[in-house]
């Protein structure tokens, strides 16, 4: 579940947005290096964004006050976001590993009621513990 908050300003309009988004990814990975305790891979895929809740406030110059719009489960963007990522994984011991995954999400269409280009960059960090029985 992603949380997004943004503002958009133009010459005579300001839009503030607060959105709750469910990101459903479908990705594939290709391992480049798999030596000893180190693995490095690249991946790509596509995500669907399900807009669970959207709150917008539009302030337009020349009108009497702001306009508020509240939507629930109104917009679904199936297979509409391109995913790109790399993954570095290091086994620290036979039981413990860490992983760093920089990623980028690029919309293939405008997202939500306000039709924004919701681009994302980030870094996922994870740790793993092997529970062998």
PDB file of C-alpha atoms in Angstrom:
ATOM      1  CA  UNK A   1       0.000   0.000   0.000  1.00  0.00           C
ATOM      2  CA  UNK A   2       1.596   3.249  -1.133  1.00  0.00           C
ATOM      3  CA  UNK A   3       0.853   6.692   0.230  1.00  0.00           C
ATOM      4  CA  UNK A   4       1.234   9.709  -1.978  1.00  0.00           C
ATOM      5  CA  UNK A   5       0.904  13.378  -1.238  1.00  0.00           C
ATOM      6  CA  UNK A   6       1.732  16.105  -3.688  1.00  0.00           C
ATOM      7  CA  UNK A   7       1.028  19.638  -4.803  1.00  0.00           C
ATOM      8  CA  UNK A   8       0.709  20.936  -8.332  1.00  0.00           C
ATOM      9  CA  UNK A   9       0.906  24.640  -9.092  1.00  0.00           C
ATOM     10  CA  UNK A  10       0.265  26.480 -12.326  1.00  0.00           C
ATOM     11  CA  UNK A  11      -0.161  30.146 -13.145  1.00  0.00           C
ATOM     12  CA  UNK A  12      -3.718  30.221 -11.811  1.00  0.00           C
ATOM     13  CA  UNK A  13      -4.352  26.846 -10.162  1.00  0.00           C
ATOM     14  CA  UNK A  14      -3.018  24.969  -7.128  1.00  0.00           C
ATOM     15  CA  UNK A  15      -3.883  21.303  -6.494  1.00  0.00           C
ATOM     16  CA  UNK A  16      -3.104  19.505  -3.233  1.00  0.00           C
ATOM     17  CA  UNK A  17      -3.544  15.725  -3.275  1.00  0.00           C
ATOM     18  CA  UNK A  18      -3.543  12.987  -0.632  1.00  0.00           C
ATOM     19  CA  UNK A  19      -3.914   9.493  -2.156  1.00  0.00           C
ATOM     20  CA  UNK A  20      -3.845   5.904  -0.893  1.00  0.00           C
ATOM     21  CA  UNK A  21      -2.673   3.539  -3.633  1.00  0.00           C
ATOM     22  CA  UNK A  22      -2.374  -0.250  -3.789  1.00  0.00           C
ATOM     23  CA  UNK A  23       0.560  -1.210  -6.058  1.00  0.00           C
ATOM     24  CA  UNK A  24       0.272  -4.718  -7.575  1.00  0.00           C
ATOM     25  CA  UNK A  25       3.583  -5.531  -9.349  1.00  0.00           C
ATOM     26  CA  UNK A  26       4.358  -8.289 -11.848  1.00  0.00           C
ATOM     27  CA  UNK A  27       8.161  -8.407 -12.287  1.00  0.00           C
ATOM     28  CA  UNK A  28      10.857 -10.599 -13.825  1.00  0.00           C
ATOM     29  CA  UNK A  29      14.538 -10.697 -12.813  1.00  0.00           C
ATOM     30  CA  UNK A  30      17.711 -11.643 -14.645  1.00  0.00           C
ATOM     31  CA  UNK A  31      20.747 -12.600 -12.555  1.00  0.00           C
ATOM     32  CA  UNK A  32      23.993 -11.115 -13.890  1.00  0.00           C
ATOM     33  CA  UNK A  33      26.378 -12.221 -11.120  1.00  0.00           C
ATOM     34  CA  UNK A  34      26.004 -15.184  -8.780  1.00  0.00           C
ATOM     35  CA  UNK A  35      29.395 -15.771  -7.136  1.00  0.00           C
ATOM     36  CA  UNK A  36      29.813 -17.149  -3.664  1.00  0.00           C
ATOM     37  CA  UNK A  37      27.976 -14.896  -1.250  1.00  0.00           C
ATOM     38  CA  UNK A  38      27.086 -12.159  -3.760  1.00  0.00           C
ATOM     39  CA  UNK A  39      24.227 -11.968  -6.256  1.00  0.00           C
ATOM     40  CA  UNK A  40      23.470  -9.065  -8.588  1.00  0.00           C
ATOM     41  CA  UNK A  41      20.423  -8.897 -10.834  1.00  0.00           C
ATOM     42  CA  UNK A  42      18.319  -6.531 -12.939  1.00  0.00           C
ATOM     43  CA  UNK A  43      14.590  -6.636 -13.347  1.00  0.00           C
ATOM     44  CA  UNK A  44      11.644  -5.073 -15.054  1.00  0.00           C
ATOM     45  CA  UNK A  45       7.921  -5.474 -14.981  1.00  0.00           C
ATOM     46  CA  UNK A  46       4.629  -3.723 -14.839  1.00  0.00           C
ATOM     47  CA  UNK A  47       2.379  -2.643 -11.985  1.00  0.00           C
ATOM     48  CA  UNK A  48      -1.310  -1.996 -11.572  1.00  0.00           C
ATOM     49  CA  UNK A  49      -2.292   0.929  -9.341  1.00  0.00           C
ATOM     50  CA  UNK A  50      -5.596   0.676  -7.488  1.00  0.00           C
ATOM     51  CA  UNK A  51      -6.579   4.058  -6.069  1.00  0.00           C
ATOM     52  CA  UNK A  52      -8.151   3.197  -2.703  1.00  0.00           C
ATOM     53  CA  UNK A  53      -8.752   6.779  -1.570  1.00  0.00           C
ATOM     54  CA  UNK A  54      -8.161  10.131  -3.288  1.00  0.00           C
ATOM     55  CA  UNK A  55      -8.536  13.552  -1.655  1.00  0.00           C
ATOM     56  CA  UNK A  56      -7.948  16.670  -3.750  1.00  0.00           C
ATOM     57  CA  UNK A  57      -8.195  20.386  -3.043  1.00  0.00           C
ATOM     58  CA  UNK A  58      -8.282  22.609  -6.121  1.00  0.00           C
ATOM     59  CA  UNK A  59      -7.631  26.340  -5.610  1.00  0.00           C
ATOM     60  CA  UNK A  60      -8.313  28.195  -8.853  1.00  0.00           C
ATOM     61  CA  UNK A  61      -7.612  31.906  -9.180  1.00  0.00           C
ATOM     62  CA  UNK A  62     -10.787  33.899  -9.893  1.00  0.00           C
ATOM     63  CA  UNK A  63     -13.211  31.441  -8.209  1.00  0.00           C
ATOM     64  CA  UNK A  64     -14.849  31.696  -4.759  1.00  0.00           C
ATOM     65  CA  UNK A  65     -12.783  29.423  -2.535  1.00  0.00           C
ATOM     66  CA  UNK A  66     -11.326  25.958  -3.015  1.00  0.00           C
ATOM     67  CA  UNK A  67     -13.085  22.905  -4.432  1.00  0.00           C
ATOM     68  CA  UNK A  68     -12.638  19.632  -2.502  1.00  0.00           C
ATOM     69  CA  UNK A  69     -13.026  16.231  -4.170  1.00  0.00           C
ATOM     70  CA  UNK A  70     -13.065  12.951  -2.219  1.00  0.00           C
ATOM     71  CA  UNK A  71     -13.092   9.615  -4.061  1.00  0.00           C
ATOM     72  CA  UNK A  72     -13.036   6.008  -2.834  1.00  0.00           C
ATOM     73  CA  UNK A  73     -12.176   3.096  -5.161  1.00  0.00           C
ATOM     74  CA  UNK A  74     -12.907   5.214  -8.265  1.00  0.00           C
ATOM     75  CA  UNK A  75      -9.744   4.768 -10.380  1.00  0.00           C
ATOM     76  CA  UNK A  76      -7.940   1.562 -11.300  1.00  0.00           C
ATOM     77  CA  UNK A  77      -4.906   1.692 -13.576  1.00  0.00           C
ATOM     78  CA  UNK A  78      -4.313  -1.906 -14.686  1.00  0.00           C
ATOM     79  CA  UNK A  79      -0.829  -2.694 -16.074  1.00  0.00           C
ATOM     80  CA  UNK A  80      -0.097   1.011 -16.365  1.00  0.00           C
ATOM     81  CA  UNK A  81       3.239   1.536 -14.557  1.00  0.00           C
ATOM     82  CA  UNK A  82       6.632   0.355 -15.837  1.00  0.00           C
ATOM     83  CA  UNK A  83       8.944  -1.020 -13.111  1.00  0.00           C
ATOM     84  CA  UNK A  84      12.746  -1.011 -13.367  1.00  0.00           C
ATOM     85  CA  UNK A  85      15.052  -2.225 -10.617  1.00  0.00           C
ATOM     86  CA  UNK A  86      18.459  -3.643  -9.757  1.00  0.00           C
ATOM     87  CA  UNK A  87      19.145  -5.958  -6.833  1.00  0.00           C
ATOM     88  CA  UNK A  88      22.345  -6.522  -4.836  1.00  0.00           C
ATOM     89  CA  UNK A  89      22.171  -9.412  -2.391  1.00  0.00           C
ATOM     90  CA  UNK A  90      24.914 -10.438   0.040  1.00  0.00           C
ATOM     91  CA  UNK A  91      24.892 -13.509   2.267  1.00  0.00           C
ATOM     92  CA  UNK A  92      26.546 -12.409   5.545  1.00  0.00           C
ATOM     93  CA  UNK A  93      26.446 -15.877   7.111  1.00  0.00           C
ATOM     94  CA  UNK A  94      24.753 -19.190   6.304  1.00  0.00           C
ATOM     95  CA  UNK A  95      21.576 -17.860   7.958  1.00  0.00           C
ATOM     96  CA  UNK A  96      21.633 -14.057   7.442  1.00  0.00           C
ATOM     97  CA  UNK A  97      21.520 -12.058   4.200  1.00  0.00           C
ATOM     98  CA  UNK A  98      20.929  -8.447   3.179  1.00  0.00           C
ATOM     99  CA  UNK A  99      19.602  -6.956  -0.021  1.00  0.00           C
ATOM    100  CA  UNK A 100      19.576  -3.465  -1.583  1.00  0.00           C
ATOM    101  CA  UNK A 101      17.183  -2.765  -4.453  1.00  0.00           C
ATOM    102  CA  UNK A 102      17.085   0.657  -6.117  1.00  0.00           C
ATOM    103  CA  UNK A 103      13.929   1.016  -8.208  1.00  0.00           C
ATOM    104  CA  UNK A 104      12.105   3.350 -10.560  1.00  0.00           C
ATOM    105  CA  UNK A 105       8.392   3.384 -11.440  1.00  0.00           C
ATOM    106  CA  UNK A 106       7.362   5.174 -14.643  1.00  0.00           C
ATOM    107  CA  UNK A 107       3.661   5.698 -15.431  1.00  0.00           C
ATOM    108  CA  UNK A 108       2.460   4.693 -18.884  1.00  0.00           C
ATOM    109  CA  UNK A 109      -0.700   6.773 -18.402  1.00  0.00           C
ATOM    110  CA  UNK A 110      -1.795   9.627 -16.144  1.00  0.00           C
ATOM    111  CA  UNK A 111      -2.809   8.428 -12.678  1.00  0.00           C
ATOM    112  CA  UNK A 112      -5.880   9.193 -10.559  1.00  0.00           C
ATOM    113  CA  UNK A 113      -8.675  11.736 -10.834  1.00  0.00           C
ATOM    114  CA  UNK A 114      -6.186  14.619 -11.270  1.00  0.00           C
ATOM    115  CA  UNK A 115      -4.382  12.740 -14.098  1.00  0.00           C
ATOM    116  CA  UNK A 116      -0.797  13.156 -12.783  1.00  0.00           C
ATOM    117  CA  UNK A 117       2.464  11.571 -13.970  1.00  0.00           C
ATOM    118  CA  UNK A 118       3.196   9.798 -10.673  1.00  0.00           C
ATOM    119  CA  UNK A 119       6.884   8.857 -11.048  1.00  0.00           C
ATOM    120  CA  UNK A 120       8.723   7.139  -8.191  1.00  0.00           C
ATOM    121  CA  UNK A 121      12.353   6.499  -7.295  1.00  0.00           C
ATOM    122  CA  UNK A 122      13.395   4.608  -4.215  1.00  0.00           C
ATOM    123  CA  UNK A 123      15.563   2.075  -2.453  1.00  0.00           C
ATOM    124  CA  UNK A 124      14.209  -1.090  -0.867  1.00  0.00           C
ATOM    125  CA  UNK A 125      16.409  -2.541   1.887  1.00  0.00           C
ATOM    126  CA  UNK A 126      15.749  -5.999   3.287  1.00  0.00           C
ATOM    127  CA  UNK A 127      17.276  -8.588   5.568  1.00  0.00           C
ATOM    128  CA  UNK A 128      16.668 -12.314   5.456  1.00  0.00           C
ATOM    129  CA  UNK A 129      17.026 -15.055   8.010  1.00  0.00           C
ATOM    130  CA  UNK A 130      17.153 -18.714   6.949  1.00  0.00           C
ATOM    131  CA  UNK A 131      15.081 -20.915   9.285  1.00  0.00           C
ATOM    132  CA  UNK A 132      16.378 -24.334   8.226  1.00  0.00           C
ATOM    133  CA  UNK A 133      14.799 -27.199  10.118  1.00  0.00           C
TER     134      UNK A 133
END
